[in-house]
Amino acid sequence: MKLTSLTKILLWLLPNLFFFADTAYSRQGQSKNKPNIVIIYTDDLGFGDISANGATKISTPNIDRIAAEGLRFTNAHATSATCTPSRFSLLTGKYAWRKSGTGIAPGDAALIIPTDKESMPGMLKRAGYKTAAIGKWHLGLGPKGGPDWNGDIKPGPLEIGFDYTFIMPATADRVPCVYLENHRIVDLDPADPILVSYQNKVGKEPTGKENPELLTMNTSDGHNGTIINGVSRIGWMTGGNKARWIDQEMVNVFTNRATNFIEENKDKPFFLYFATHEIHVPRIPNSRFLGKSGMGVRGDAILELDWSVGEVLKILDKLKIADNTILIFTSDNGPVIDDGYADKAAELLNGHTPSSMMRGGKYSAFDAGTRVPFIVKWPAKVKGGKISDALFSQVDLYSSIAALTKQKINDDNAPDSFNCLNTLLGGKKNRDYVIEQSLKSTLGIIIGDWKYIEPSDGPRMNIGTNTELGNNPKPQLYNLKYDIGEKNNLAETYPKKVRALSQKLQQVKEADVTRKSVSN
């Protein structure tokens, strides 16, 4: 029987259609098997600042929704009580105190994350993820000596594995007060170039020190450099007038960029590192939130943060990808009330306790410095409404996410990051200890119910913020089960316990790769 040309084509096409359909289905299945990953990394948010953790003076319904639909941790820690080192550790899987130059970075610092190692975004990019960093950066930019603000600003987040970035270079209280998209400052006019200095005043623009009458918010400590948008900042800048941000609009700008990235990448696995400005100083909320908390601008900033979180939840729901998205909500360090601006945050607390029952806060070796809100939501794998008291450290996110996405880590990468995926998803506890770092790099270690803080000759108080730093020339030992406020130093009562924890801390200090050489 002779076959017509059409018959021949159909006979060839039908099996191949099944092949193409099967291939497309496999690709779709592969994509679905890789969960989207969103880390919402807030700034200076205390354990007691959200109603999910017991706050009664303020309500955070969107953050509470993550807790209701996910797993809320009560003993999870940032690696440091300050921002730059915590961010460094999260993205590299390495304790920041191991590397010089990882303290609170000035606004013109060079990139402090090495580009010859694989960071978390680089690992996820290798796994097939589209990656983005949106919001606060504060990990330095450019080569040694700092960036050329008027040209291509690199190396930066793109060089460590992010595909897209829309960031502020450092913090909102530091110059330059501009947004950076990928390698360039947004809306920079070449005829009005930017000049930045952290040593001497540049240009003729008014400063908080010389022109306090121009301020819309007075300073309480430092922060008396160039005035931008009525607020004086740390450091001096001139130029770039068209590119300067408006503080009141920052939450809209960053949130819109974050939700747009999610929508643009809904059909492929993505990783979004959304580092909010809230609730760092200067606290200048959008008019929608101003005066709504009854606790002054710090409380209003918490409401603003909660709105931003809600927008992320909305877009995930709208696109029907929430079930296959693991969302992690946490903070870079504990709370601070007065941090350089006279915004009446302390006077208007109204009984609110940002540190909950803990002692200290941002900058401190005491537990409120690093024990932070930490909530995981992943409907496909994590049962909602659960609470975990397991020890967890943000340094472990790198290895845990690598395990989640089935990526191998070379010995040169993530040296201090343990695979704690079981803990992260509500299973068995993985970590026996966590390390905490204070402002002056005084270290503490928690094992079980016991916490040891190494002796330090540093100051007892941070005068500007009125925060106890936890430094003491003698060793400190606390039983957190019975003394979460760290009031009773038991070092002299339990010298063997002091010796055991001190030796463990020393072992961690001396190890190059703790995830292999130090017992968990």
CSV table of N, CA and C in Angstrom, one decimal, residues 310-450:
chain,number,residue,atom,x,y,z
A,310,GLY,N,2.7,42.0,53.4
A,310,GLY,CA,1.4,41.6,52.8
A,310,GLY,C,1.4,41.7,51.3
A,311,GLU,N,2.1,42.6,50.7
A,311,GLU,CA,2.1,42.7,49.3
A,311,GLU,C,2.8,41.5,48.6
A,312,VAL,N,3.8,41.1,49.3
A,312,VAL,CA,4.5,39.9,48.8
A,312,VAL,C,3.6,38.7,48.9
A,313,LEU,N,2.9,38.5,50.0
A,313,LEU,CA,1.9,37.4,50.1
A,313,LEU,C,0.8,37.5,49.1
A,314,LYS,N,0.4,38.7,48.8
A,314,LYS,CA,-0.7,38.9,47.8
A,314,LYS,C,-0.3,38.4,46.4
A,315,ILE,N,0.9,38.8,46.0
A,315,ILE,CA,1.4,38.5,44.6
A,315,ILE,C,1.6,37.0,44.5
A,316,LEU,N,2.1,36.4,45.6
A,316,LEU,CA,2.3,34.9,45.5
A,316,LEU,C,0.9,34.2,45.4
A,317,ASP,N,-0.1,34.7,46.1
A,317,ASP,CA,-1.4,34.1,46.1
A,317,ASP,C,-2.0,34.4,44.7
A,318,LYS,N,-1.9,35.6,44.2
A,318,LYS,CA,-2.5,36.0,42.9
A,318,LYS,C,-2.0,35.1,41.8
A,319,LEU,N,-0.7,34.8,41.8
A,319,LEU,CA,0.0,34.0,40.8
A,319,LEU,C,-0.2,32.5,41.0
A,320,LYS,N,-0.8,32.2,42.1
A,320,LYS,CA,-1.0,30.8,42.5
A,320,LYS,C,0.3,30.0,42.6
A,321,ILE,N,1.3,30.6,43.2
A,321,ILE,CA,2.6,30.0,43.4
A,321,ILE,C,3.0,29.9,44.9
A,322,ALA,N,2.1,30.3,45.7
A,322,ALA,CA,2.4,30.3,47.2
A,322,ALA,C,2.7,29.0,47.7
A,323,ASP,N,2.0,27.9,47.2
A,323,ASP,CA,2.2,26.6,47.7
A,323,ASP,C,3.6,26.1,47.5
A,324,ASN,N,4.2,26.5,46.3
A,324,ASN,CA,5.5,26.0,46.0
A,324,ASN,C,6.6,27.1,46.2
A,325,THR,N,6.3,27.9,47.2
A,325,THR,CA,7.3,29.0,47.6
A,325,THR,C,7.6,28.9,49.0
A,326,ILE,N,8.9,28.7,49.3
A,326,ILE,CA,9.3,28.7,50.7
A,326,ILE,C,9.7,30.2,51.1
A,327,LEU,N,9.0,30.7,52.0
A,327,LEU,CA,9.1,32.1,52.4
A,327,LEU,C,9.7,32.2,53.8
A,328,ILE,N,10.8,32.8,54.0
A,328,ILE,CA,11.5,33.0,55.3
A,328,ILE,C,11.5,34.4,55.7
A,329,PHE,N,10.9,34.7,56.8
A,329,PHE,CA,10.8,36.0,57.4
A,329,PHE,C,11.7,36.1,58.6
A,330,THR,N,12.7,37.1,58.6
A,330,THR,CA,13.5,37.2,59.8
A,330,THR,C,14.2,38.6,59.8
A,331,SER,N,15.1,38.8,60.7
A,331,SER,CA,15.7,40.1,60.9
A,331,SER,C,17.2,40.0,61.0
A,332,ASP,N,17.9,41.1,60.7
A,332,ASP,CA,19.4,41.0,60.7
A,332,ASP,C,20.0,41.1,62.1
A,333,ASN,N,19.3,41.7,63.0
A,333,ASN,CA,19.7,41.8,64.4
A,333,ASN,C,18.5,42.2,65.3
A,334,GLY,N,18.8,42.4,66.6
A,334,GLY,CA,17.7,42.8,67.5
A,334,GLY,C,17.4,44.3,67.4
A,335,PRO,N,16.5,44.7,68.3
A,335,PRO,CA,15.9,46.1,68.2
A,335,PRO,C,16.8,47.1,68.8
A,336,VAL,N,16.6,48.3,68.3
A,336,VAL,CA,17.3,49.5,68.9
A,336,VAL,C,16.2,50.6,68.9
A,337,ILE,N,16.1,51.4,69.9
A,337,ILE,CA,15.1,52.4,70.0
A,337,ILE,C,15.6,53.7,69.5
A,338,ASP,N,16.5,54.3,70.2
A,338,ASP,CA,17.1,55.6,69.8
A,338,ASP,C,18.4,55.3,69.1
A,339,ASP,N,18.5,55.5,67.8
A,339,ASP,CA,19.7,55.2,67.1
A,339,ASP,C,20.2,56.3,66.2
A,340,GLY,N,20.3,57.5,66.8
A,340,GLY,CA,20.9,58.6,66.1
A,340,GLY,C,20.0,59.7,65.7
A,341,TYR,N,18.7,59.5,65.8
A,341,TYR,CA,17.7,60.6,65.5
A,341,TYR,C,16.7,60.8,66.7
A,342,ALA,N,16.4,62.0,66.9
A,342,ALA,CA,15.4,62.3,68.0
A,342,ALA,C,14.0,62.2,67.5
A,343,ASP,N,13.6,60.9,67.4
A,343,ASP,CA,12.2,60.6,66.8
A,343,ASP,C,11.2,60.2,67.8
A,344,LYS,N,11.6,60.4,69.1
A,344,LYS,CA,10.7,60.1,70.2
A,344,LYS,C,10.3,58.6,70.3
A,345,ALA,N,11.1,57.7,69.7
A,345,ALA,CA,10.7,56.3,69.8
A,345,ALA,C,10.7,55.8,71.2
A,346,ALA,N,11.6,56.2,72.0
A,346,ALA,CA,11.6,55.7,73.4
A,346,ALA,C,10.4,56.3,74.2
A,347,GLU,N,10.1,57.6,74.0
A,347,GLU,CA,9.1,58.2,74.8
A,347,GLU,C,7.7,57.7,74.4
A,348,LEU,N,7.5,57.1,73.2
A,348,LEU,CA,6.2,56.7,72.7
A,348,LEU,C,6.1,55.2,72.6
A,349,LEU,N,6.9,54.5,73.3
A,349,LEU,CA,6.8,53.0,73.3
A,349,LEU,C,5.4,52.5,73.9
A,350,ASN,N,4.9,53.3,74.8
A,350,ASN,CA,3.5,53.0,75.3
A,350,ASN,C,3.4,51.6,75.9
A,351,GLY,N,4.5,51.1,76.6
A,351,GLY,CA,4.5,49.8,77.2
A,351,GLY,C,5.0,48.7,76.3
A,352,HIS,N,5.3,49.0,75.0
A,352,HIS,CA,5.7,48.0,74.1
A,352,HIS,C,7.2,47.6,74.4
A,353,THR,N,7.5,46.3,74.3
A,353,THR,CA,8.8,45.8,74.7
A,353,THR,C,9.4,45.1,73.5
A,354,PRO,N,10.2,45.8,72.7
A,354,PRO,CA,10.8,45.3,71.4
A,354,PRO,C,11.7,44.0,71.7
A,355,SER,N,12.3,44.0,72.8
A,355,SER,CA,13.2,42.8,73.1
A,355,SER,C,12.5,41.7,73.8
A,356,SER,N,11.2,41.8,74.0
A,356,SER,CA,10.4,40.8,74.7
A,356,SER,C,11.0,40.7,76.2
A,357,MET,N,11.3,39.5,76.6
A,357,MET,CA,11.8,39.3,78.0
A,357,MET,C,13.3,39.3,78.1
A,358,MET,N,13.9,39.5,76.9
A,358,MET,CA,15.4,39.4,76.8
A,358,MET,C,16.1,40.7,77.2
A,359,ARG,N,17.4,40.6,77.4
A,359,ARG,CA,18.2,41.7,77.8
A,359,ARG,C,19.0,42.1,76.6
A,360,GLY,N,19.3,43.5,76.5
A,360,GLY,CA,20.1,44.0,75.4
A,360,GLY,C,19.3,44.4,74.2
A,361,GLY,N,19.9,44.3,73.1
A,361,GLY,CA,19.3,44.7,71.8
A,361,GLY,C,20.4,44.8,70.7
A,362,LYS,N,20.1,45.5,69.7
A,362,LYS,CA,21.1,45.7,68.7
A,362,LYS,C,22.5,46.1,69.3
A,363,TYR,N,23.5,45.6,68.8
A,363,TYR,CA,24.9,45.9,69.2
A,363,TYR,C,25.3,45.0,70.4
A,364,SER,N,24.4,44.3,71.1
A,364,SER,CA,24.7,43.7,72.4
A,364,SER,C,25.1,42.2,72.3
A,365,ALA,N,25.9,41.8,73.2
A,365,ALA,CA,26.2,40.3,73.4
A,365,ALA,C,25.1,39.6,74.1
A,366,PHE,N,24.2,40.3,74.7
A,366,PHE,CA,23.1,39.6,75.4
A,366,PHE,C,22.1,39.2,74.3
A,367,ASP,N,21.2,38.3,74.7
A,367,ASP,CA,20.4,37.5,73.7
A,367,ASP,C,19.5,38.3,72.8
A,368,ALA,N,19.0,39.5,73.2
A,368,ALA,CA,18.2,40.3,72.4
A,368,ALA,C,18.9,40.9,71.2
A,369,GLY,N,20.3,40.8,71.2
A,369,GLY,CA,21.0,41.3,70.1
A,369,GLY,C,20.9,40.4,68.8
A,370,THR,N,20.7,39.1,69.1
A,370,THR,CA,20.7,38.2,67.9
A,370,THR,C,19.5,37.3,67.9
A,371,ARG,N,18.7,37.1,69.0
A,371,ARG,CA,17.5,36.2,68.9
A,371,ARG,C,16.4,37.1,68.3
A,372,VAL,N,16.0,36.7,67.1
A,372,VAL,CA,15.2,37.6,66.3
A,372,VAL,C,13.9,36.8,65.8
A,373,PRO,N,13.0,37.5,65.3
A,373,PRO,CA,11.8,36.8,64.6
A,373,PRO,C,12.3,35.9,63.5
A,374,PHE,N,11.8,34.7,63.4
A,374,PHE,CA,12.2,33.8,62.4
A,374,PHE,C,11.0,32.9,62.1
A,375,ILE,N,10.4,33.0,60.9
A,375,ILE,CA,9.2,32.3,60.5
A,375,ILE,C,9.4,31.7,59.1
A,376,VAL,N,9.0,30.4,58.9
A,376,VAL,CA,9.1,29.8,57.7
A,376,VAL,C,7.7,29.3,57.2
A,377,LYS,N,7.4,29.7,56.0
A,377,LYS,CA,6.1,29.3,55.4
A,377,LYS,C,6.3,28.6,54.1
A,378,TRP,N,5.8,27.4,54.0
A,378,TRP,CA,5.9,26.6,52.7
A,378,TRP,C,4.8,25.6,52.8
A,379,PRO,N,3.6,26.0,52.3
A,379,PRO,CA,2.4,25.1,52.4
A,379,PRO,C,2.6,23.7,51.9
A,380,ALA,N,3.5,23.5,50.9
A,380,ALA,CA,3.6,22.2,50.3
A,380,ALA,C,4.4,21.2,51.3
A,381,LYS,N,5.2,21.8,52.2
A,381,LYS,CA,6.0,21.0,53.0
A,381,LYS,C,6.0,21.3,54.5
A,382,VAL,N,5.6,22.5,54.9
A,382,VAL,CA,5.6,22.9,56.3
A,382,VAL,C,4.2,23.0,56.8
A,383,LYS,N,3.8,22.3,57.9
A,383,LYS,CA,2.5,22.4,58.5
A,383,LYS,C,2.3,23.7,59.2
A,384,GLY,N,1.2,24.4,59.0
A,384,GLY,CA,1.0,25.7,59.5
A,384,GLY,C,0.7,25.7,61.0
A,385,GLY,N,0.9,26.9,61.6
A,385,GLY,CA,0.5,27.1,63.0
A,385,GLY,C,1.4,26.4,64.0
A,386,LYS,N,2.6,26.0,63.6
A,386,LYS,CA,3.5,25.2,64.5
A,386,LYS,C,4.5,26.2,65.1
A,387,ILE,N,5.1,25.8,66.3
A,387,ILE,CA,6.1,26.6,66.9
A,387,ILE,C,7.3,25.6,67.2
A,388,SER,N,8.5,26.1,67.0
A,388,SER,CA,9.7,25.3,67.2
A,388,SER,C,10.6,26.1,68.2
A,389,ASP,N,11.1,25.4,69.2
A,389,ASP,CA,12.1,26.0,70.1
A,389,ASP,C,13.5,25.5,69.8
A,390,ALA,N,13.7,24.9,68.6
A,390,ALA,CA,15.0,24.4,68.2
A,390,ALA,C,16.0,25.6,68.0
A,391,LEU,N,17.2,25.4,68.4
A,391,LEU,CA,18.3,26.4,68.1
A,391,LEU,C,18.5,26.4,66.5
A,392,PHE,N,18.5,27.6,66.0
A,392,PHE,CA,18.8,27.8,64.6
A,392,PHE,C,19.6,29.0,64.4
A,393,SER,N,20.6,29.0,63.5
A,393,SER,CA,21.4,30.1,63.1
A,393,SER,C,21.2,30.5,61.7
A,394,GLN,N,21.2,31.8,61.4
A,394,GLN,CA,21.0,32.2,60.0
A,394,GLN,C,22.2,31.7,59.1
A,395,VAL,N,23.3,31.5,59.7
A,395,VAL,CA,24.5,31.0,58.9
A,395,VAL,C,24.2,29.7,58.3
A,396,ASP,N,23.2,29.0,58.8
A,396,ASP,CA,22.9,27.6,58.3
A,396,ASP,C,21.9,27.7,57.1
A,397,LEU,N,21.4,28.9,56.7
A,397,LEU,CA,20.5,28.9,55.6
A,397,LEU,C,21.2,28.5,54.3
A,398,TYR,N,22.4,28.9,54.1
A,398,TYR,CA,23.2,28.5,52.9
A,398,TYR,C,23.1,27.0,52.7
A,399,SER,N,23.6,26.2,53.7
A,399,SER,CA,23.7,24.8,53.5
A,399,SER,C,22.4,24.1,53.5
A,400,SER,N,21.4,24.7,54.2
A,400,SER,CA,20.1,24.1,54.3
A,400,SER,C,19.4,24.3,52.9
A,401,ILE,N,19.5,25.4,52.3
A,401,ILE,CA,18.9,25.7,51.0
A,401,ILE,C,19.7,24.9,49.9
A,402,ALA,N,21.0,24.7,50.1
A,402,ALA,CA,21.7,23.9,49.2
A,402,ALA,C,21.2,22.4,49.2
A,403,ALA,N,20.9,21.9,50.4
A,403,ALA,CA,20.3,20.6,50.5
A,403,ALA,C,18.9,20.5,49.9
A,404,LEU,N,18.2,21.6,50.1
A,404,LEU,CA,16.8,21.7,49.6
A,404,LEU,C,16.8,21.6,48.1
A,405,THR,N,17.8,22.2,47.5
A,405,THR,CA,17.9,22.3,46.0
A,405,THR,C,18.8,21.3,45.4
A,406,LYS,N,19.3,20.4,46.3
A,406,LYS,CA,20.2,19.3,45.9
A,406,LYS,C,21.5,19.8,45.2
A,407,GLN,N,22.1,20.8,45.8
A,407,GLN,CA,23.4,21.3,45.3
A,407,GLN,C,24.5,20.9,46.3
A,408,LYS,N,25.6,20.5,45.7
A,408,LYS,CA,26.8,20.2,46.5
A,408,LYS,C,27.6,21.5,46.8
A,409,ILE,N,28.2,21.5,48.0
A,409,ILE,CA,29.0,22.7,48.4
A,409,ILE,C,30.5,22.2,48.5
A,410,ASN,N,31.3,22.9,47.8
A,410,ASN,CA,32.8,22.6,47.9
A,410,ASN,C,33.3,23.0,49.2
A,411,ASP,N,34.5,22.5,49.6
A,411,ASP,CA,35.1,22.7,50.9
A,411,ASP,C,35.4,24.2,51.1
A,412,ASP,N,35.6,24.9,50.0
A,412,ASP,CA,36.0,26.3,50.1
A,412,ASP,C,34.8,27.3,50.4
A,413,ASN,N,33.6,26.7,50.3
A,413,ASN,CA,32.4,27.6,50.4
A,413,ASN,C,31.6,27.2,51.7
A,414,ALA,N,30.9,28.2,52.2
A,414,ALA,CA,30.0,28.1,53.4
A,414,ALA,C,30.7,27.3,54.5
A,415,PRO,N,31.9,27.7,55.0
A,415,PRO,CA,32.6,26.9,56.0
A,415,PRO,C,31.9,26.7,57.3
A,416,ASP,N,31.0,27.6,57.7
A,416,ASP,CA,30.4,27.5,59.0
A,416,ASP,C,28.9,27.2,58.9
A,417,SER,N,28.4,26.8,57.8
A,417,SER,CA,27.0,26.6,57.5
A,417,SER,C,26.7,25.1,57.6
A,418,PHE,N,25.8,24.7,58.6
A,418,PHE,CA,25.4,23.3,58.7
A,418,PHE,C,24.1,23.1,57.9
A,419,ASN,N,23.9,21.9,57.4
A,419,ASN,CA,22.7,21.5,56.8
A,419,ASN,C,21.6,21.3,57.9
A,420,CYS,N,20.8,22.3,58.1
A,420,CYS,CA,19.7,22.1,59.1
A,420,CYS,C,18.3,22.2,58.5
A,421,LEU,N,18.3,21.6,57.3
A,421,LEU,CA,17.0,21.6,56.6
A,421,LEU,C,15.9,20.9,57.4
A,422,ASN,N,16.2,19.8,58.1
A,422,ASN,CA,15.2,19.2,58.9
A,422,ASN,C,14.6,20.2,59.9
A,423,THR,N,15.4,20.9,60.6
A,423,THR,CA,14.9,21.9,61.6
A,423,THR,C,14.1,23.0,60.9
A,424,LEU,N,14.6,23.4,59.7
A,424,LEU,CA,13.9,24.5,59.0
A,424,LEU,C,12.5,24.1,58.6
A,425,LEU,N,12.3,22.9,58.3
A,425,LEU,CA,11.0,22.4,57.9
A,425,LEU,C,10.2,21.8,59.0
A,426,GLY,N,10.7,21.9,60.3
A,426,GLY,CA,9.9,21.5,61.4
A,426,GLY,C,10.2,20.1,61.9
A,427,GLY,N,11.2,19.5,61.4
A,427,GLY,CA,11.6,18.1,61.8
A,427,GLY,C,12.5,18.1,63.0
A,428,LYS,N,13.4,17.1,63.0
A,428,LYS,CA,14.3,17.0,64.2
A,428,LYS,C,15.3,18.2,64.3
A,429,LYS,N,15.8,18.4,65.5
A,429,LYS,CA,16.7,19.4,65.7
A,429,LYS,C,18.1,19.0,65.2
A,430,ASN,N,18.8,20.0,64.5
A,430,ASN,CA,20.1,19.7,64.0
A,430,ASN,C,21.2,20.3,64.7
A,431,ARG,N,21.0,21.5,65.3
A,431,ARG,CA,22.1,22.3,65.9
A,431,ARG,C,22.1,22.1,67.4
A,432,ASP,N,23.3,21.9,67.9
A,432,ASP,CA,23.5,21.9,69.4
A,432,ASP,C,24.0,23.2,69.9
A,433,TYR,N,24.6,24.0,69.1
A,433,TYR,CA,25.1,25.3,69.5
A,433,TYR,C,24.9,26.4,68.5
A,434,VAL,N,24.9,27.6,68.9
A,434,VAL,CA,25.0,28.8,68.0
A,434,VAL,C,26.0,29.8,68.6
A,435,ILE,N,26.6,30.5,67.7
A,435,ILE,CA,27.6,31.5,68.0
A,435,ILE,C,27.0,32.9,67.8
A,436,GLU,N,27.2,33.8,68.8
A,436,GLU,CA,26.7,35.2,68.7
A,436,GLU,C,27.8,36.2,68.7
A,437,GLN,N,27.7,37.2,67.9
A,437,GLN,CA,28.8,38.3,67.9
A,437,GLN,C,28.2,39.6,68.2
A,438,SER,N,28.8,40.4,69.1
A,438,SER,CA,28.4,41.7,69.4
A,438,SER,C,29.1,42.8,68.6
A,439,LEU,N,28.8,44.0,68.9
A,439,LEU,CA,29.3,45.2,68.1
A,439,LEU,C,30.8,45.1,68.1
A,440,LYS,N,31.5,44.9,69.2
A,440,LYS,CA,32.9,44.9,69.2
A,440,LYS,C,33.5,43.5,69.1
A,441,SER,N,32.7,42.6,68.5
A,441,SER,CA,33.1,41.2,68.2
A,441,SER,C,33.4,40.3,69.4
A,442,THR,N,32.8,40.7,70.6
A,442,THR,CA,32.7,39.8,71.7
A,442,THR,C,31.8,38.7,71.3
A,443,LEU,N,32.3,37.4,71.5
A,443,LEU,CA,31.5,36.3,71.1
A,443,LEU,C,30.9,35.6,72.3
A,444,GLY,N,29.7,35.0,72.0
A,444,GLY,CA,29.0,34.2,72.9
A,444,GLY,C,28.6,32.8,72.3
A,445,ILE,N,28.4,31.8,73.1
A,445,ILE,CA,28.0,30.5,72.5
A,445,ILE,C,26.8,30.0,73.4
A,446,ILE,N,25.8,29.5,72.7
A,446,ILE,CA,24.7,28.8,73.4
A,446,ILE,C,24.7,27.3,73.1
A,447,ILE,N,24.7,26.5,74.1
A,447,ILE,CA,24.5,25.1,74.0
A,447,ILE,C,23.4,24.6,74.9
A,448,GLY,N,22.3,24.1,74.4
A,448,GLY,CA,21.2,23.8,75.2
A,448,GLY,C,20.6,25.0,75.9
A,449,ASP,N,20.5,24.9,77.2
A,449,ASP,CA,19.9,26.0,78.0
A,449,ASP,C,21.0,27.0,78.4
A,450,TRP,N,22.3,26.7,78.2
A,450,TRP,CA,23.4,27.5,78.7
A,450,TRP,C,24.0,28.4,77.7
